[in-house]
Amino acid sequence: MKTLFLVGTAIAAMSAPVPLAAQEAAPDIAQSHSLAGPAPSSDANGGLADIIVTAQRRAETAQRAAVAIDVVSPQELTRAGVVTATMLNATVPALTVQQGGGANTTFFVRGVGNFTNNGYSDPAIAFNLDGIYLGRPTSTTGTFFDLERIEVLKGPQGTLYGRNATGGAINVIPAKPRLGERTLSVSGSFGNYDAIDAEAAANLPIGDNAAIRIAGKVVDRKGYNEDGTSDEVGQAVRAQLLIKPSPAVSIRLSGDYSHQGGAGVGASYVGTENFTPGTPATSISPPNYSFTAAGVDPFSGLLSPAGSAYFGHAVIPGTFINPAPLASPYLNNRYWGLTAEINADVAGGTLTILPSYRRAKLDNLFNGPSFRGSLNSEDDRQFSTELRFQGPRLGPIDWLVGGYYFNETVKGLYGINQYQIISFQDFTSKTKSYAAFGRVTAHLSDSLRFVAAGRYTHDSKDFNGGADTLIDLCTNAPPPFGPGCFGGPSLPVVQTLAQVPGAPAMPGPANAVPYGTAGNILFYIPNQVNAGIDKGRVTYRLAAEYDLAPASLLYASYETGYRSGGFSNAPGHETFEPEYVEAWTIGSKNRFFDRRLQFNVELFHWRYRNQQVSHYGLDANNSTNYFTENIGRSTIKGVDVEAQWLLTPTTRLSGTVQYLDARVKRYTYNSPRDATSPPPAVGCAVTPTTANGAPVYAIDCAGKPSYNSPRWSLNGGIEKSIALGAHKIVLNGDARYRSNSVIGFEYLPQQNSGAFWTFDASATFGAADDHWAVTGFVRNLTDKAVPLFTQFVAPAGGVISSIYAPPRTYGLRVRYTF
C-alpha cells in the first residue's frame, strides 16, 4: 500500500504544469441532448469538452470531481448498443455486468458484487435512476433511453449514497425538460437478428415557466441463441413536467413505465464434471472428477436440438425417466414509478426534496443447466424520500446535511423443478431504513480543501417465508460402489407439491415413502424462517483536495462502507451478517497543452471484512438452494489510468487501462456430507470434517482471485470527423481487452473467462449541424464468444452451462432532430 501511494504521489507531481503547457480554467458547463449527434471532441476554445456530473450532489465537471468516477455519454451508449445494463460491460473497464434467468441483473465493480440476486438479497452496487435508489436489480430494466449520462462511482459510497453501495454506485441520469425549448428527436435502427430499436423524445414549453418532456423506446430482437433465448423485447415510456413558479423554486415531476417480454437470457451447455473416484486433479477437472466437453456451439441454447441431444446423454441412461424439467422460458415483467424533485433557495442555501414510489410485478420462467426456475409472482414496492440542504457558505466552510428514508416490501412465490428435488418458496420481506448524513468542506486556501463526511444508517428488516421441498433419494450406493437406482423414477414437473402422486404428508426422512421399485424414497422437508434484524452503522469519508494548477487536481481519501445483513430461505443459512469495507484512494486529474491532452490516474486499496457472497449451493438438507453467507476477507488494489488526446480539432484518441490485484485472503464455507454424497466439485481445497456435530466438507478458497476481477482491463478508441461542406462524416473505432477472470462460484477451470479482445466500428454521415445522421455499425467485429457467467449444477450429471455476451451484430441507425 505504501508503494502505491509513493507511485501515485510521483505521478501527481509529474502532472504539475510545465512552462510549455499553459493551463486554463474550466469553461462553463453545458448540458447535452440525449438524442443529439456525436459528442463534440472540443469545446469553443478548442480544448477537450467538459461533462457535467452530480455524483457529489453538486454540479461540477468530471475533471473537478475529486472522486473515482467514470462518465458515459449518451453518444457512447448508442455507439456501444447499450439498451440493457448488461451491455455496460463495453464502456467501463472497472465494471462487470451479468444477466441471469428471470431478468436478474448483477453488477461487479473491481471484483465486488453478487453472482445472482432475488427478492430478499441485496446487491453490493447501488443502482440509482434519476437520483432514486432501486432496491431490486431487476428494476434496472427499461431505464436506458433518453439519457444525459451514466456515472459509475468506483469504491464504497458510504456517505452521500450509503445504501448497499459497498462496491460503488451507478447513476443513470435522464435528460431533463428545458424551458422555452421546442424539440422533437427520433431515432431508429435495424440490424441482424431482426433487431429493431426505436426511440423518440419531445420537449415542449408550457408558457414561460414550465416545460414537459416525453420519451419512449421500443426494442424487438430475436434471440442470439438457436433456441430463441437471449432475445430482447421491451417497451418503455417516461414523462416529466418541470415547473419554475419563481427563480428560487423548481419542481420536476416524473413518471415512467416499462414492460419486458420475450424469452429472456439463455445459456448453452459447456460440458459435465463427472464423479470419478481416485482421479487426480488436471487442468480441466478438480480431484475425483473428469470433464467431458459438450461439443455444442456457444450460441446453441439449452433447448436447441444439439443441446437437448447432449443433455440426454450427459446423465446416466435410465436414471431420470421423466422428461427434463426445462421448458420454454418467458418474461412478463412490468415496472413503473413516480418521482418528484423539488429545489428551493431558502435561508441562503438550497433545499432539495426527492420523494419516490416504485413498483415491479414479475412473472417469468427460466432454465438452468438441469432445472427450471419460475417466479410465479413477485411484487416489489418501495417508497423513499431524501432531503438535502446545501447550506450557505460560512467563511471558509461549505456544508451539506440530509436525511433518507427507505421502505420496501417484497412478496414472492418461487418454484424450482429438478430431477430429484422440487422446492417452492413463499415469502414476504420488509425493509425500513433510516439515515442521516452530512458533509463539510474546509477551504484552507484557494487551492487546498479538506473534506469530512459521515452517515448513520439504521436498518430494520423482517423476513417471513417458507420453503417446501420434496426430495427423491436413492438408498443404494452410486456406481461404481453400488447399483445406484438405475431405472428409478424422477420427480414430475409440477406447480405445487400436492400435485406429486404419493408424496409424504409428514416431514423428515423418518416419514419417507418408497418411490418406484429401484430403491428410491421420497421425503418432504419444510423450512420456515421468521426473523428480524435491527442494526445501525456509522460510515464516513475523509479527503484532501489540492489544485496543482487551474487544470490539475490532486486528491486523496479514506472511506468506509457497510452493507446490512439479511436472510436466506435455506436450511442452515437462514441469516447472514453485515459486511464492511475500507478504501484508500489517491488520484490526480489533469489537462495539458491548452486542454487538448487529458491524463487522469487513480490508485486504490480496498479491504473487505465479513464479505457476503450469494450463490447456489447445497443447504443443510443436502438440497440445491440459493443463499447468502459471509465467507471471509479480501483485498483489492490497483491503478486506473485514463487519457484523452485531441490530436487535431477533428481527431480524438482515448484510452483507459486498469490493473487490478483482487484476491481473497480468507474464504471458507461448508457443504453437507453424508455416506452417499461425493466430495464437491470445486477448484479449492476440500477437507472432510465436522461442524456443529454434523459431517461436512470444509472448502477453503483462500488465495484465489476475486470473482469478475480481470488483472488487466483496457479500452481504447479513435474518433475522426471529416467536414464536407454542409455535411460531415464521423468515423469511430473502439477496442476492448480483458484478461482472464473467474465467472463462476466454484472456481472450476471451466469458470474462467479466458483473455479476449473485442472490436467495434461505426461510420456516420449527416448534417454538419447534427440535425440528422445515418450511421452504419458493427459490434464484436471478430464474432468472439465471450462467456459472462458459468454455472455448475452437481445433481443430474454435474452439468456446466455458460451465458455469453452478444455475438457479432451489425446494422444501420437513422436519427433526425426537428
Coordinates of C-alpha atoms in Angstrom, one line a residue, residues 348-632:
G348 CA -29.2 31.4 1.8
G349 CA -28.9 27.7 0.8
T350 CA -30.7 25.2 -1.4
L351 CA -33.2 22.6 -0.1
T352 CA -33.7 19.5 -2.2
I353 CA -36.6 17.0 -1.6
L354 CA -36.8 13.7 -3.6
P355 CA -39.9 11.6 -2.8
S356 CA -40.4 8.5 -4.9
Y357 CA -42.6 5.4 -5.3
R358 CA -41.7 2.4 -7.4
R359 CA -43.3 -0.9 -8.1
A360 CA -42.5 -4.0 -10.1
K361 CA -44.5 -7.1 -10.8
L362 CA -42.6 -10.1 -12.1
D363 CA -43.8 -13.2 -13.8
N364 CA -41.3 -15.3 -15.6
L365 CA -39.9 -18.8 -16.2
F366 CA -36.2 -19.5 -16.9
N367 CA -34.0 -22.6 -17.3
G368 CA -30.8 -23.6 -15.5
P369 CA -28.4 -26.3 -16.7
S370 CA -30.7 -29.0 -15.4
F371 CA -33.6 -27.2 -13.6
R372 CA -36.5 -25.0 -14.3
G373 CA -37.0 -21.9 -12.2
S374 CA -40.2 -19.9 -12.1
L375 CA -41.2 -16.6 -10.5
N376 CA -44.8 -17.5 -10.3
S377 CA -45.2 -14.0 -8.9
E378 CA -43.1 -11.3 -7.3
D379 CA -44.5 -8.0 -6.2
D380 CA -41.9 -5.3 -5.3
R381 CA -42.9 -2.0 -3.7
Q382 CA -40.6 0.7 -2.4
F383 CA -41.1 4.2 -1.1
S384 CA -38.2 6.5 -0.4
T385 CA -37.6 10.1 0.5
E386 CA -34.4 12.1 0.6
L387 CA -34.0 15.6 1.9
R388 CA -30.8 17.6 1.4
F389 CA -29.8 21.1 2.4
Q390 CA -26.8 22.7 0.9
G391 CA -26.2 25.5 3.4
P392 CA -24.8 28.9 2.9
R393 CA -21.0 29.4 2.9
L394 CA -19.8 30.1 6.4
G395 CA -16.4 31.7 6.0
P396 CA -14.1 29.0 4.5
I397 CA -16.7 26.3 5.2
D398 CA -19.2 24.7 2.7
W399 CA -21.6 22.3 4.3
L400 CA -24.5 19.9 3.4
V401 CA -26.8 17.9 5.7
G402 CA -29.5 15.4 4.7
G403 CA -31.8 12.6 5.7
Y404 CA -33.0 9.5 4.0
Y405 CA -35.9 7.1 4.4
F406 CA -36.4 3.8 2.6
N407 CA -39.4 1.4 2.9
E408 CA -39.6 -1.7 0.8
T409 CA -41.9 -4.8 0.7
V410 CA -41.3 -7.8 -1.5
K411 CA -43.7 -10.7 -1.8
G412 CA -42.6 -13.6 -3.8
L413 CA -43.7 -17.1 -4.9
Y414 CA -40.8 -19.1 -6.5
G415 CA -40.6 -22.6 -7.8
I416 CA -37.6 -24.8 -8.7
N417 CA -38.1 -28.1 -10.5
Q418 CA -35.2 -30.6 -10.8
Y419 CA -35.0 -34.3 -11.4
Q420 CA -34.5 -35.2 -7.8
I421 CA -35.6 -32.1 -5.9
I422 CA -38.6 -29.8 -6.2
S423 CA -38.9 -26.8 -4.0
F424 CA -41.4 -23.9 -3.7
Q425 CA -40.8 -20.7 -1.7
D426 CA -43.5 -18.3 -0.5
F427 CA -42.1 -15.3 1.4
T428 CA -42.6 -11.7 2.4
S429 CA -39.5 -9.5 3.0
K430 CA -39.8 -6.0 4.6
T431 CA -37.1 -3.4 5.0
K432 CA -37.2 0.0 6.7
S433 CA -34.0 2.1 6.6
Y434 CA -33.3 5.5 8.1
A435 CA -30.2 7.6 7.5
A436 CA -28.8 11.0 8.4
F437 CA -25.7 12.3 6.6
G438 CA -23.6 15.4 6.3
R439 CA -20.5 16.8 4.6
V440 CA -18.2 19.7 5.5
T441 CA -15.6 21.2 3.1
A442 CA -13.0 23.5 4.6
H443 CA -11.3 25.8 2.1
L444 CA -8.0 26.3 3.8
S445 CA -6.8 28.3 0.7
D446 CA -7.8 28.9 -2.9
S447 CA -6.0 25.6 -3.7
L448 CA -6.4 23.4 -0.7
R449 CA -9.5 21.8 0.7
F450 CA -10.3 19.2 3.4
V451 CA -13.5 17.2 3.3
A452 CA -15.2 15.3 6.1
A453 CA -18.4 13.4 5.6
G454 CA -20.4 10.9 7.7
R455 CA -23.6 8.9 7.6
Y456 CA -25.5 6.9 10.2
T457 CA -27.7 4.2 8.7
H458 CA -30.2 2.2 10.7
D459 CA -31.8 -0.9 9.0
S460 CA -34.8 -2.8 10.3
K461 CA -35.6 -5.9 8.3
D462 CA -38.2 -8.6 8.7
F463 CA -38.5 -11.9 6.8
N464 CA -41.4 -14.3 6.9
G465 CA -41.0 -17.2 4.5
G466 CA -41.4 -20.8 4.0
A467 CA -39.8 -23.4 1.6
D468 CA -41.5 -26.7 0.9
T469 CA -39.1 -29.2 -0.6
L470 CA -39.6 -32.8 -1.8
I471 CA -36.5 -34.9 -2.3
D472 CA -36.2 -38.1 -4.4
L473 CA -33.3 -40.0 -2.8
C474 CA -31.6 -43.2 -3.9
T475 CA -30.9 -45.5 -1.0
N476 CA -28.3 -47.6 -2.9
A477 CA -24.7 -46.5 -3.2
P478 CA -23.9 -44.9 -6.5
P479 CA -21.7 -46.6 -9.2
P480 CA -19.0 -47.8 -9.0
F481 CA -19.6 -48.6 -5.3
G482 CA -23.1 -49.9 -5.9
P483 CA -26.0 -50.3 -8.3
G484 CA -27.5 -46.9 -7.8
C485 CA -31.1 -46.6 -8.7
F486 CA -31.0 -47.4 -12.4
G487 CA -34.5 -47.1 -13.9
G488 CA -35.9 -45.4 -10.8
P489 CA -38.4 -42.6 -11.2
S490 CA -37.5 -38.9 -11.2
L491 CA -39.8 -36.2 -9.9
P492 CA -42.6 -34.9 -12.2
V493 CA -42.6 -31.3 -13.3
V494 CA -45.4 -29.7 -11.2
Q495 CA -46.5 -26.3 -9.9
T496 CA -47.3 -27.4 -6.3
L497 CA -46.2 -30.2 -4.0
A498 CA -49.8 -31.5 -3.8
Q499 CA -49.5 -32.5 -7.5
V500 CA -46.9 -35.2 -6.8
P501 CA -48.5 -38.6 -6.5
G502 CA -47.8 -40.4 -3.3
A503 CA -45.9 -37.5 -1.7
P504 CA -45.5 -38.0 2.1
A505 CA -47.6 -35.8 4.3
M506 CA -45.3 -35.7 7.3
P507 CA -41.8 -34.0 7.2
G508 CA -38.5 -35.7 7.6
P509 CA -36.6 -38.7 6.4
A510 CA -38.2 -40.8 9.1
N511 CA -41.5 -40.5 7.2
A512 CA -40.1 -41.3 3.8
V513 CA -42.2 -43.4 1.5
P514 CA -40.9 -45.8 -1.2
Y515 CA -40.9 -44.2 -4.7
G516 CA -40.8 -46.8 -7.5
T517 CA -39.1 -50.2 -7.2
A518 CA -35.4 -49.3 -7.8
G519 CA -34.6 -48.2 -4.3
N520 CA -35.8 -44.6 -4.4
I521 CA -37.5 -43.0 -1.4
L522 CA -39.4 -39.8 -1.2
F523 CA -39.4 -37.4 1.8
Y524 CA -40.8 -34.0 2.5
I525 CA -38.8 -31.2 4.2
P526 CA -40.5 -27.9 5.1
N527 CA -38.4 -24.9 6.3
Q528 CA -39.8 -21.8 7.9
V529 CA -37.8 -18.6 8.5
N530 CA -39.3 -15.9 10.7
A531 CA -36.5 -13.5 11.7
G532 CA -35.7 -9.8 12.1
I533 CA -32.7 -7.5 12.0
D534 CA -32.4 -4.2 13.8
K535 CA -28.9 -2.7 13.4
G536 CA -27.2 0.6 12.7
R537 CA -23.8 1.7 11.5
V538 CA -21.7 4.8 11.0
T539 CA -19.7 5.2 7.8
Y540 CA -17.5 8.1 6.9
R541 CA -15.2 9.7 4.4
L542 CA -12.1 11.9 4.9
A543 CA -10.4 13.5 2.0
A544 CA -8.0 16.2 0.9
E545 CA -8.1 18.1 -2.4
Y546 CA -5.3 20.2 -3.9
D547 CA -5.3 22.3 -7.1
L548 CA -1.8 21.9 -8.5
A549 CA -2.8 24.2 -11.3
P550 CA -6.1 25.5 -12.7
A551 CA -6.5 22.3 -14.7
S552 CA -4.7 19.9 -12.4
L553 CA -6.2 18.3 -9.3
L554 CA -4.7 16.0 -6.7
Y555 CA -6.9 14.2 -4.2
A556 CA -6.7 11.5 -1.6
S557 CA -9.4 9.9 0.5
Y558 CA -10.2 7.3 3.1
E559 CA -13.8 5.9 3.1
T560 CA -15.7 3.2 4.9
G561 CA -18.8 1.2 3.7
Y562 CA -21.4 -1.1 5.1
R563 CA -24.0 -3.5 3.7
S564 CA -26.5 -4.8 6.2
G565 CA -27.1 -8.5 6.9
G566 CA -30.2 -10.4 5.8
F567 CA -31.9 -13.7 5.3
S568 CA -32.0 -16.7 3.1
N569 CA -34.9 -19.1 2.7
A570 CA -32.5 -22.1 3.0
P571 CA -32.0 -24.5 5.9
G572 CA -28.7 -23.9 7.7
H573 CA -28.3 -20.5 6.1
E574 CA -31.2 -18.6 7.4
T575 CA -29.3 -15.4 8.3
F576 CA -26.1 -13.7 7.4
E577 CA -24.1 -10.8 8.9
P578 CA -23.2 -7.3 7.6
E579 CA -20.1 -6.8 5.5
Y580 CA -17.7 -3.9 5.9
V581 CA -15.1 -2.2 3.6
E582 CA -12.3 0.3 4.0
A583 CA -11.0 2.1 0.9
W584 CA -7.9 4.3 0.4
T585 CA -7.7 6.3 -2.9
I586 CA -5.2 8.7 -4.3
G587 CA -5.7 10.3 -7.7
S588 CA -4.9 13.1 -10.0
K589 CA -6.9 14.7 -12.8
N590 CA -5.1 16.8 -15.4
R591 CA -5.3 18.7 -18.7
F592 CA -2.3 19.9 -20.6
F593 CA -1.4 21.8 -23.8
D594 CA -4.4 24.2 -23.9
R595 CA -6.7 21.4 -22.7
R596 CA -6.0 19.1 -25.6
L597 CA -4.5 16.3 -23.5
Q598 CA -6.2 14.8 -20.5
F599 CA -4.4 12.4 -18.2
N600 CA -6.0 11.0 -15.0
V601 CA -4.6 8.4 -12.7
E602 CA -6.1 6.7 -9.6
L603 CA -4.5 4.3 -7.2
F604 CA -6.8 2.3 -4.8
H605 CA -6.6 -0.2 -2.0
W606 CA -9.8 -1.7 -0.5
R607 CA -10.1 -4.2 2.4
Y608 CA -13.3 -6.2 2.9
R609 CA -14.3 -7.9 6.1
N610 CA -17.1 -10.4 6.5
Q611 CA -17.8 -10.3 2.8
Q612 CA -21.1 -11.5 1.6
V613 CA -21.4 -13.9 -1.3
S614 CA -24.7 -15.1 -2.8
H615 CA -24.7 -18.4 -4.7
Y616 CA -26.5 -21.6 -5.5
G617 CA -25.2 -24.5 -3.2
L618 CA -26.2 -27.3 -1.0
D619 CA -28.2 -26.4 2.1
A620 CA -28.3 -28.3 5.4
N621 CA -30.8 -30.8 3.8
N622 CA -28.3 -31.6 1.0
S623 CA -30.7 -29.8 -1.4
T624 CA -29.7 -27.3 -4.1
N625 CA -30.7 -23.9 -2.9
Y626 CA -29.8 -20.2 -3.2
F627 CA -28.5 -18.4 -0.2
T628 CA -26.1 -15.7 1.0
E629 CA -23.3 -16.3 3.5
N630 CA -20.3 -14.5 5.0
I631 CA -17.1 -16.1 3.6
G632 CA -14.3 -14.0 4.9

